[in-house]
Amino acid sequence: MADILDIDAAVIGAGPAGLMAAEQLARGGLRVTVFDGMGAPARKFLLAGRGGLNLTHSEALPDFLARYGAAQARLAPAIEAFGPQQLRAWADELEQPTFVGSSGRVFPVAMKASPLLRAWLRRLDAQGVQLRLKHCWTGWDDEGRLLVDTPDGSRAIAARATVLALGGASWPRLGSDGSWTGLLADNGIAIAPLRPANCGFVAEWSALFADKYQGAPLKNVALSFGTRTVRGEAVITRDGIEGGAIYAISALLRDAILADGDAKLSIALRPDLTADDLAARLAKPKGKQSLSTYLRKAAGLPPAGIGLLQEAAHVSGVALATLPPDQLAALINAVPVRLVGTAPIEKAISTAGGIALDEIDANYMLHKLPGVFAAGEMLDWESPTGGYLLTACFATGAEAGRGVLRWLQRS
């Protein structure tokens, strides 16, 4: 084994949470080294920014905090200290100004993650933060030192404090594979099972429907499950359905499938039209038009919507052409889709589960491992897309970094 590296603080994971923790620690005057198993930092962050980096959201803070569901109270102090406004100001400091889109989501003007990351890494370097890539954390030795696999072999790291920011288990090829769960469980840390969040779902489509409509969008629809209804868009996949509106209710759907084996999703294809309006349109003579042409002209349905209606009729054993206008109108705005599973966690946007929030104190330090802190997606919280995921990662990373400084000062 190589010589022992002696540092003030180690950060394991070079994603947004880890880098933000490192920045707070460096500002506090500590010697900080960030270790990451990948060959480049913030791989998933860069992927998230390919289509326009949704950094945060502009809605009022009480509404913003409500997006975190059961974890709201626990995350609130961190987000109140480093929330949407502070995050935008931080980006401005890096000369990466932001703007509010029509949906209320906040994006960098550059619409990419790479300029922001480059500017951030330059500042961290100027602050003295060391970045060690292809350095994979494997646990602790008998003396409590960190063990890291490096290109030159295993190395022990003696750190006064450690921040773990290893992410969840989505997109493992980018570095977050959830392998840390076993290491922490072996040290008595309660871990909620990692589950897909903001994910697609499996539906038992017929081969005909899947072949014809995979990749087809469903625009301006309303998805309902239980008492929750979400407006937006979805996409038909070969195995099921995904998209922004689905992600917004993915936690409800996932938990229902885990509890009951399936979930009955309802899709309104023309949510802006009442049942009476639709029925009146559909009462007009069809003439010699095919059913598909008639539904397209009379009800304004796209091909994928018509296919979805036909699929639902096939499943229920009803001939779509025999339905009277009122029943057809009702079906158009309440197409039943039976979901029987989630898409693989590897393809999810994020994950739920992780370190139970009761395992960390107000400083984000693990009760059972003094001097070890945790932040980001490896904690047991989840939120919809829309900037909430990244904001909480930044916020908990910042809070963990400040927590280390407070703990070291007391120690």
Short mmCIF file of C-alpha atoms in Angstrom, two decimals:
data_model
loop_
_atom_site.label_atom_id
_atom_site.label_comp_id
_atom_site.label_asym_id
_atom_site.label_seq_id
_atom_site.Cartn_x
_atom_site.Cartn_y
_atom_site.Cartn_z
CA MET A 1 0.00 0.00 0.00
CA ALA A 2 1.21 3.51 -0.86
CA ASP A 3 2.00 6.14 1.75
CA ILE A 4 -0.93 7.36 3.82
CA LEU A 5 -2.40 10.65 2.59
CA ASP A 6 -3.15 13.03 5.47
CA ILE A 7 -5.76 15.72 4.74
CA ASP A 8 -8.30 17.86 6.56
CA ALA A 9 -11.36 16.74 4.64
CA ALA A 10 -12.17 14.11 2.04
CA VAL A 11 -15.16 14.31 -0.26
CA ILE A 12 -16.19 11.07 -1.94
CA GLY A 13 -18.03 11.83 -5.18
CA ALA A 14 -17.48 14.67 -7.65
CA GLY A 15 -21.12 15.42 -8.50
CA PRO A 16 -23.00 18.61 -7.57
CA ALA A 17 -23.41 17.64 -3.89
CA GLY A 18 -19.78 16.64 -3.46
CA LEU A 19 -18.32 19.64 -5.27
CA MET A 20 -20.56 22.02 -3.34
CA ALA A 21 -19.46 20.45 -0.05
CA ALA A 22 -15.83 20.85 -1.17
CA GLU A 23 -16.40 24.52 -1.95
CA GLN A 24 -17.80 25.18 1.52
CA LEU A 25 -14.91 23.32 3.14
CA ALA A 26 -12.28 25.18 1.14
CA ARG A 27 -13.91 28.50 2.01
CA GLY A 28 -13.55 27.44 5.64
CA GLY A 29 -9.80 27.10 5.20
CA LEU A 30 -9.56 23.31 5.06
CA ARG A 31 -7.30 21.21 2.84
CA VAL A 32 -9.84 19.35 0.73
CA THR A 33 -9.46 16.44 -1.67
CA VAL A 34 -12.34 15.16 -3.80
CA PHE A 35 -12.17 11.50 -4.86
CA ASP A 36 -14.22 10.07 -7.72
CA GLY A 37 -14.13 6.67 -9.36
CA MET A 38 -14.79 8.01 -12.86
CA GLY A 39 -12.28 9.52 -15.25
CA ALA A 40 -14.06 12.91 -15.27
CA PRO A 41 -16.09 14.80 -12.66
CA ALA A 42 -19.87 15.33 -12.61
CA ARG A 43 -20.68 12.94 -15.44
CA LYS A 44 -24.40 12.72 -14.66
CA PHE A 45 -24.59 16.50 -14.20
CA LEU A 46 -23.17 16.94 -17.69
CA LEU A 47 -25.68 14.48 -19.11
CA ALA A 48 -28.53 16.36 -17.45
CA GLY A 49 -27.39 19.52 -19.19
CA ARG A 50 -27.33 18.18 -22.73
CA GLY A 51 -30.85 19.31 -23.52
CA GLY A 52 -30.73 22.47 -21.42
CA LEU A 53 -29.67 22.39 -17.78
CA ASN A 54 -32.75 22.81 -15.56
CA LEU A 55 -30.90 24.18 -12.57
CA THR A 56 -33.79 25.11 -10.26
CA HIS A 57 -37.34 26.52 -10.25
CA SER A 58 -38.70 30.02 -9.67
CA GLU A 59 -41.88 29.17 -7.76
CA ALA A 60 -42.47 30.48 -4.23
CA LEU A 61 -40.38 28.72 -1.61
CA PRO A 62 -43.32 27.14 0.30
CA ASP A 63 -44.54 25.54 -2.94
CA PHE A 64 -41.00 24.60 -3.85
CA LEU A 65 -40.42 22.82 -0.52
CA ALA A 66 -43.71 20.92 -0.84
CA ARG A 67 -42.21 19.08 -3.84
CA TYR A 68 -40.12 16.99 -1.46
CA GLY A 69 -43.08 15.24 0.12
CA ALA A 70 -42.27 13.32 3.29
CA ALA A 71 -38.70 14.70 3.33
CA GLN A 72 -39.82 18.34 3.23
CA ALA A 73 -39.31 19.16 6.89
CA ARG A 74 -35.89 17.51 6.97
CA LEU A 75 -34.58 19.21 3.83
CA ALA A 76 -36.14 22.62 4.48
CA PRO A 77 -33.26 24.15 6.53
CA ALA A 78 -30.69 23.24 3.87
CA ILE A 79 -32.84 24.55 0.99
CA GLU A 80 -33.78 27.71 2.88
CA ALA A 81 -30.05 28.36 3.34
CA PHE A 82 -29.08 27.53 -0.24
CA GLY A 83 -32.22 27.44 -2.35
CA PRO A 84 -33.26 28.73 -5.76
CA GLN A 85 -32.28 32.37 -5.20
CA GLN A 86 -28.89 31.50 -3.69
CA LEU A 87 -28.22 28.98 -6.45
CA ARG A 88 -28.90 31.57 -9.13
CA ALA A 89 -26.65 34.07 -7.36
CA TRP A 90 -23.93 31.42 -7.15
CA ALA A 91 -24.19 30.81 -10.90
CA ASP A 92 -23.93 34.57 -11.48
CA GLU A 93 -20.70 34.60 -9.47
CA LEU A 94 -19.34 32.03 -11.91
CA GLU A 95 -20.37 34.34 -14.79
CA GLN A 96 -23.07 31.89 -15.83
CA PRO A 97 -26.28 33.97 -15.65
CA THR A 98 -29.65 32.26 -15.55
CA PHE A 99 -33.15 32.97 -16.83
CA VAL A 100 -36.67 31.83 -16.00
CA GLY A 101 -38.40 29.88 -18.75
CA SER A 102 -42.09 29.99 -19.58
CA SER A 103 -42.73 27.01 -17.26
CA GLY A 104 -41.06 28.73 -14.31
CA ARG A 105 -38.00 26.51 -14.60
CA VAL A 106 -34.59 28.16 -14.33
CA PHE A 107 -31.82 27.55 -16.87
CA PRO A 108 -28.33 28.94 -17.50
CA VAL A 109 -28.31 31.33 -20.44
CA ALA A 110 -25.76 29.00 -22.05
CA MET A 111 -28.35 26.18 -21.82
CA LYS A 112 -25.54 23.72 -21.07
CA ALA A 113 -23.90 22.23 -18.00
CA SER A 114 -20.35 22.24 -19.38
CA PRO A 115 -19.63 26.02 -19.19
CA LEU A 116 -20.92 26.13 -15.62
CA LEU A 117 -18.91 23.08 -14.60
CA ARG A 118 -15.70 24.41 -16.17
CA ALA A 119 -16.04 27.73 -14.38
CA TRP A 120 -16.78 25.94 -11.10
CA LEU A 121 -13.80 23.61 -11.39
CA ARG A 122 -11.53 26.58 -12.10
CA ARG A 123 -12.72 28.28 -8.94
CA LEU A 124 -12.33 25.13 -6.86
CA ASP A 125 -8.80 24.72 -8.17
CA ALA A 126 -8.02 28.32 -7.23
CA GLN A 127 -9.34 27.57 -3.74
CA GLY A 128 -6.86 24.71 -3.42
CA VAL A 129 -9.33 21.84 -3.81
CA GLN A 130 -7.56 18.71 -5.08
CA LEU A 131 -9.46 16.44 -7.48
CA ARG A 132 -8.39 12.79 -7.67
CA LEU A 133 -10.13 10.92 -10.49
CA LYS A 134 -10.20 7.14 -10.99
CA HIS A 135 -9.97 6.89 -7.21
CA CYS A 136 -12.70 4.55 -5.98
CA TRP A 137 -13.62 4.50 -2.29
CA THR A 138 -13.87 0.95 -0.92
CA GLY A 139 -14.50 1.50 2.81
CA TRP A 140 -12.39 1.96 5.92
CA ASP A 141 -9.41 0.11 7.38
CA ASP A 142 -9.15 -1.12 10.97
CA GLU A 143 -7.93 2.31 12.10
CA GLY A 144 -10.84 4.17 10.56
CA ARG A 145 -8.92 5.52 7.58
CA LEU A 146 -10.55 5.69 4.18
CA LEU A 147 -9.46 3.08 1.67
CA VAL A 148 -9.30 4.13 -1.96
CA ASP A 149 -8.43 2.07 -5.04
CA THR A 150 -6.22 4.17 -7.31
CA PRO A 151 -4.51 3.47 -10.65
CA ASP A 152 -1.39 2.77 -8.58
CA GLY A 153 -3.04 0.45 -6.08
CA SER A 154 -4.91 0.78 -2.79
CA ARG A 155 -4.25 3.80 -0.59
CA ALA A 156 -5.26 4.79 2.93
CA ILE A 157 -6.54 8.33 3.51
CA ALA A 158 -6.40 9.90 6.96
CA ALA A 159 -9.04 12.65 6.96
CA ARG A 160 -10.34 14.66 9.88
CA ALA A 161 -13.79 14.59 8.27
CA THR A 162 -15.38 12.88 5.27
CA VAL A 163 -18.36 13.88 3.14
CA LEU A 164 -20.01 11.04 1.21
CA ALA A 165 -21.79 12.23 -1.94
CA LEU A 166 -22.00 9.09 -4.06
CA GLY A 167 -25.42 9.55 -5.65
CA GLY A 168 -28.11 6.93 -6.10
CA ALA A 169 -28.24 4.06 -8.59
CA SER A 170 -29.59 5.57 -11.81
CA TRP A 171 -27.31 5.75 -14.83
CA PRO A 172 -24.60 3.60 -13.19
CA ARG A 173 -22.32 3.91 -16.23
CA LEU A 174 -21.86 7.55 -15.17
CA GLY A 175 -20.62 6.57 -11.71
CA SER A 176 -23.64 6.27 -9.39
CA ASP A 177 -24.13 2.53 -9.00
CA GLY A 178 -25.37 2.29 -5.40
CA SER A 179 -22.51 -0.01 -4.40
CA TRP A 180 -21.99 2.10 -1.27
CA THR A 181 -25.18 0.73 0.31
CA GLY A 182 -23.46 -2.45 1.45
CA LEU A 183 -20.48 -0.58 2.93
CA LEU A 184 -22.73 1.60 5.08
CA ALA A 185 -25.14 -1.19 6.00
CA ASP A 186 -22.15 -3.19 7.29
CA ASN A 187 -21.48 -0.26 9.63
CA GLY A 188 -25.00 -0.31 11.06
CA ILE A 189 -26.46 2.48 8.92
CA ALA A 190 -30.15 1.99 8.03
CA ILE A 191 -30.59 2.05 4.25
CA ALA A 192 -33.99 2.28 2.56
CA PRO A 193 -33.93 0.13 -0.61
CA LEU A 194 -33.00 2.11 -3.71
CA ARG A 195 -35.95 2.43 -6.08
CA PRO A 196 -36.42 4.15 -9.45
CA ALA A 197 -37.83 7.68 -9.32
CA ASN A 198 -38.86 9.94 -12.19
CA CYS A 199 -39.02 6.79 -14.24
CA GLY A 200 -40.99 5.16 -17.01
CA PHE A 201 -43.44 2.30 -16.51
CA VAL A 202 -44.23 -1.03 -18.08
CA ALA A 203 -47.61 -1.57 -19.75
CA GLU A 204 -48.67 -4.81 -21.40
CA TRP A 205 -49.14 -3.40 -24.89
CA SER A 206 -50.17 -5.65 -27.74
CA ALA A 207 -47.35 -6.30 -30.22
CA LEU A 208 -49.30 -4.41 -32.90
CA PHE A 209 -49.64 -1.29 -30.78
CA ALA A 210 -46.02 -1.39 -29.57
CA ASP A 211 -44.64 -1.84 -33.07
CA LYS A 212 -46.70 0.99 -34.51
CA TYR A 213 -46.57 3.63 -31.79
CA GLN A 214 -43.31 3.24 -29.86
CA GLY A 215 -41.71 6.67 -29.65
CA ALA A 216 -44.97 8.49 -30.41
CA PRO A 217 -45.74 11.50 -28.19
CA LEU A 218 -48.97 12.20 -26.35
CA LYS A 219 -49.13 15.99 -26.13
CA ASN A 220 -51.35 18.19 -23.97
CA VAL A 221 -52.83 15.25 -22.11
CA ALA A 222 -53.89 14.88 -18.48
CA LEU A 223 -52.76 11.84 -16.50
CA SER A 224 -54.71 10.82 -13.41
CA PHE A 225 -54.03 8.34 -10.66
CA GLY A 226 -56.05 8.31 -7.48
CA THR A 227 -56.75 11.91 -6.56
CA ARG A 228 -53.77 13.31 -8.47
CA THR A 229 -54.03 14.75 -11.99
CA VAL A 230 -51.10 16.14 -13.96
CA ARG A 231 -51.18 18.01 -17.27
CA GLY A 232 -48.30 17.64 -19.70
CA GLU A 233 -46.78 15.24 -22.17
CA ALA A 234 -45.88 11.58 -22.29
CA VAL A 235 -44.24 9.23 -24.77
CA ILE A 236 -45.28 5.72 -25.75
CA THR A 237 -42.39 3.26 -25.44
CA ARG A 238 -42.20 -0.28 -26.69
CA ASP A 239 -42.63 -1.56 -23.16
CA GLY A 240 -44.87 1.12 -21.70
CA ILE A 241 -44.93 4.87 -21.16
CA GLU A 242 -42.61 7.63 -19.94
CA GLY A 243 -42.24 11.41 -20.05
CA GLY A 244 -42.60 14.52 -17.94
CA ALA A 245 -46.22 14.04 -16.89
CA ILE A 246 -45.51 10.43 -15.93
CA TYR A 247 -42.47 11.44 -13.90
CA ALA A 248 -44.58 13.89 -11.91
CA ILE A 249 -46.68 11.03 -10.50
CA SER A 250 -44.06 8.30 -10.71
CA ALA A 251 -43.72 7.94 -6.94
CA LEU A 252 -47.45 7.28 -6.55
CA LEU A 253 -47.51 4.82 -9.43
CA ARG A 254 -44.36 3.02 -8.27
CA ASP A 255 -45.58 2.62 -4.70
CA ALA A 256 -48.97 1.35 -5.88
CA ILE A 257 -47.31 -1.26 -8.08
CA LEU A 258 -45.08 -2.36 -5.20
CA ALA A 259 -48.12 -2.69 -2.92
CA ASP A 260 -50.73 -4.10 -5.31
CA GLY A 261 -48.88 -5.48 -8.31
CA ASP A 262 -50.28 -2.95 -10.75
CA ALA A 263 -51.59 0.61 -11.08
CA LYS A 264 -54.52 1.87 -13.17
CA LEU A 265 -53.50 5.06 -14.95
CA SER A 266 -56.18 7.20 -16.62
CA ILE A 267 -55.30 9.36 -19.63
CA ALA A 268 -57.45 12.26 -20.84
CA LEU A 269 -56.60 12.83 -24.48
CA ARG A 270 -58.64 16.05 -24.79
CA PRO A 271 -58.70 17.44 -21.25
CA ASP A 272 -59.76 20.90 -22.41
CA LEU A 273 -63.08 19.57 -23.73
CA THR A 274 -65.99 18.56 -21.51
CA ALA A 275 -67.75 15.25 -21.97
CA ASP A 276 -70.78 17.08 -23.43
CA ASP A 277 -68.59 19.00 -25.92
CA LEU A 278 -66.89 15.81 -27.04
CA ALA A 279 -70.16 13.91 -27.29
CA ALA A 280 -71.65 16.68 -29.43
CA ARG A 281 -68.68 16.55 -31.81
CA LEU A 282 -68.88 12.76 -32.00
CA ALA A 283 -72.63 12.80 -32.67
CA LYS A 284 -72.05 14.23 -36.14
CA PRO A 285 -72.49 11.71 -38.99
CA LYS A 286 -69.36 9.76 -39.81
CA GLY A 287 -70.32 9.17 -43.39
CA LYS A 288 -67.81 7.15 -45.38
CA GLN A 289 -64.85 8.20 -43.27
CA SER A 290 -62.78 5.54 -41.54
CA LEU A 291 -63.05 5.55 -37.77
CA SER A 292 -59.50 6.87 -37.45
CA THR A 293 -60.17 9.75 -39.84
CA TYR A 294 -63.43 10.54 -38.07
CA LEU A 295 -61.77 10.63 -34.61
CA ARG A 296 -58.97 12.79 -35.96
CA LYS A 297 -61.36 15.33 -37.49
CA ALA A 298 -64.22 15.30 -35.01
CA ALA A 299 -62.29 14.97 -31.76
CA GLY A 300 -58.91 16.33 -32.85
CA LEU A 301 -57.07 13.17 -31.79
CA PRO A 302 -53.52 12.40 -32.99
CA PRO A 303 -52.67 8.95 -34.38
CA ALA A 304 -51.11 7.78 -31.10
CA GLY A 305 -54.22 8.85 -29.19
CA ILE A 306 -56.45 6.94 -31.59
CA GLY A 307 -54.19 3.93 -31.27
CA LEU A 308 -54.40 4.17 -27.48
CA LEU A 309 -58.21 4.19 -27.70
CA GLN A 310 -58.15 1.13 -29.93
CA GLU A 311 -55.75 -0.62 -27.56
CA ALA A 312 -58.03 0.09 -24.58
CA ALA A 313 -61.07 -1.16 -26.50
CA HIS A 314 -59.19 -4.32 -27.47
CA VAL A 315 -58.24 -5.00 -23.85
CA SER A 316 -61.84 -4.53 -22.68
CA GLY A 317 -63.25 -6.62 -25.53
CA VAL A 318 -65.33 -3.75 -26.93
CA ALA A 319 -65.52 -2.70 -30.56
CA LEU A 320 -64.65 1.01 -30.61
CA ALA A 321 -66.93 1.67 -33.59
CA THR A 322 -69.98 0.41 -31.69
CA LEU A 323 -69.71 2.89 -28.81
CA PRO A 324 -72.34 5.65 -28.76
CA PRO A 325 -71.05 9.25 -28.70
CA ASP A 326 -71.38 9.72 -24.92
CA GLN A 327 -69.47 6.51 -24.10
CA LEU A 328 -66.81 7.26 -26.69
CA ALA A 329 -66.41 10.77 -25.29
CA ALA A 330 -66.04 9.36 -21.78
CA LEU A 331 -63.38 6.93 -22.98
CA ILE A 332 -61.40 9.63 -24.78
CA ASN A 333 -60.93 11.52 -21.53
CA ALA A 334 -60.43 8.48 -19.32
CA VAL A 335 -58.40 5.95 -21.31
CA PRO A 336 -57.43 3.21 -18.84
CA VAL A 337 -53.84 1.96 -18.95
CA ARG A 338 -52.74 -0.84 -16.64
CA LEU A 339 -49.14 -0.41 -15.48
CA VAL A 340 -47.47 -3.56 -14.18
CA GLY A 341 -43.91 -2.48 -13.40
CA THR A 342 -41.33 0.28 -13.42
CA ALA A 343 -38.65 0.72 -16.02
CA PRO A 344 -35.22 -0.49 -14.79
CA ILE A 345 -33.59 1.68 -12.14
CA GLU A 346 -30.57 2.04 -14.42
CA LYS A 347 -32.72 4.09 -16.82
CA ALA A 348 -34.48 6.21 -14.20
CA ILE A 349 -33.70 9.92 -13.96
CA SER A 350 -33.16 9.59 -10.22
CA THR A 351 -33.63 7.19 -7.34
CA ALA A 352 -35.59 7.10 -4.11
CA GLY A 353 -34.31 5.37 -1.00
CA GLY A 354 -30.85 5.54 0.50
CA ILE A 355 -29.56 6.57 3.91
CA ALA A 356 -32.51 6.98 6.26
CA LEU A 357 -32.81 10.64 7.24
CA ASP A 358 -32.95 9.65 10.92
CA GLU A 359 -29.36 8.41 10.54
CA ILE A 360 -28.00 11.97 10.12
CA ASP A 361 -27.97 14.86 12.55
CA ALA A 362 -28.65 18.54 11.82
CA ASN A 363 -25.12 18.84 10.40
CA TYR A 364 -25.71 15.89 8.03
CA MET A 365 -23.27 13.79 10.05
CA LEU A 366 -24.02 10.09 10.55
CA HIS A 367 -24.83 9.43 14.19
CA LYS A 368 -23.04 6.08 14.13
CA LEU A 369 -19.95 7.31 12.27
CA PRO A 370 -18.69 10.55 13.85
CA GLY A 371 -16.82 12.65 11.34
CA VAL A 372 -18.62 11.07 8.36
CA PHE A 373 -21.24 13.23 6.62
CA ALA A 374 -23.59 12.45 3.74
CA ALA A 375 -25.31 14.59 1.10
CA GLY A 376 -27.16 14.49 -2.17
CA GLU A 377 -29.09 11.68 -3.76
CA MET A 378 -27.67 8.99 -1.49
CA LEU A 379 -30.01 10.28 1.22
CA ASP A 380 -33.59 8.97 1.34
CA TRP A 381 -35.56 11.71 -0.42
CA GLU A 382 -37.05 12.19 -3.85
CA SER A 383 -38.69 14.94 -5.87
CA PRO A 384 -40.11 15.47 -9.35
CA THR A 385 -38.04 16.90 -12.17
CA GLY A 386 -38.15 20.64 -12.73
CA GLY A 387 -34.99 21.76 -10.94
CA TYR A 388 -35.90 20.27 -7.56
CA LEU A 389 -33.46 17.36 -7.82
CA LEU A 390 -30.42 19.49 -8.53
CA THR A 391 -31.36 22.15 -6.00
CA ALA A 392 -31.55 19.62 -3.17
CA CYS A 393 -28.23 18.08 -4.21
CA PHE A 394 -26.54 21.50 -4.15
CA ALA A 395 -28.29 22.48 -0.91
CA THR A 396 -27.51 19.30 1.05
CA GLY A 397 -23.91 19.39 -0.20
CA ALA A 398 -23.54 22.95 1.03
CA GLU A 399 -25.15 22.08 4.37
CA ALA A 400 -22.90 19.05 4.84
CA GLY A 401 -19.85 21.20 4.14
CA ARG A 402 -20.94 23.80 6.67
CA GLY A 403 -21.78 20.97 9.06
CA VAL A 404 -18.20 19.69 8.85
CA LEU A 405 -16.87 23.15 9.69
CA ARG A 406 -19.18 23.48 12.69
CA TRP A 407 -18.29 20.00 13.93
CA LEU A 408 -14.54 20.54 13.58
CA GLN A 409 -14.80 23.87 15.35
CA ARG A 410 -16.54 22.22 18.30
CA SER A 411 -14.12 19.31 18.27
#
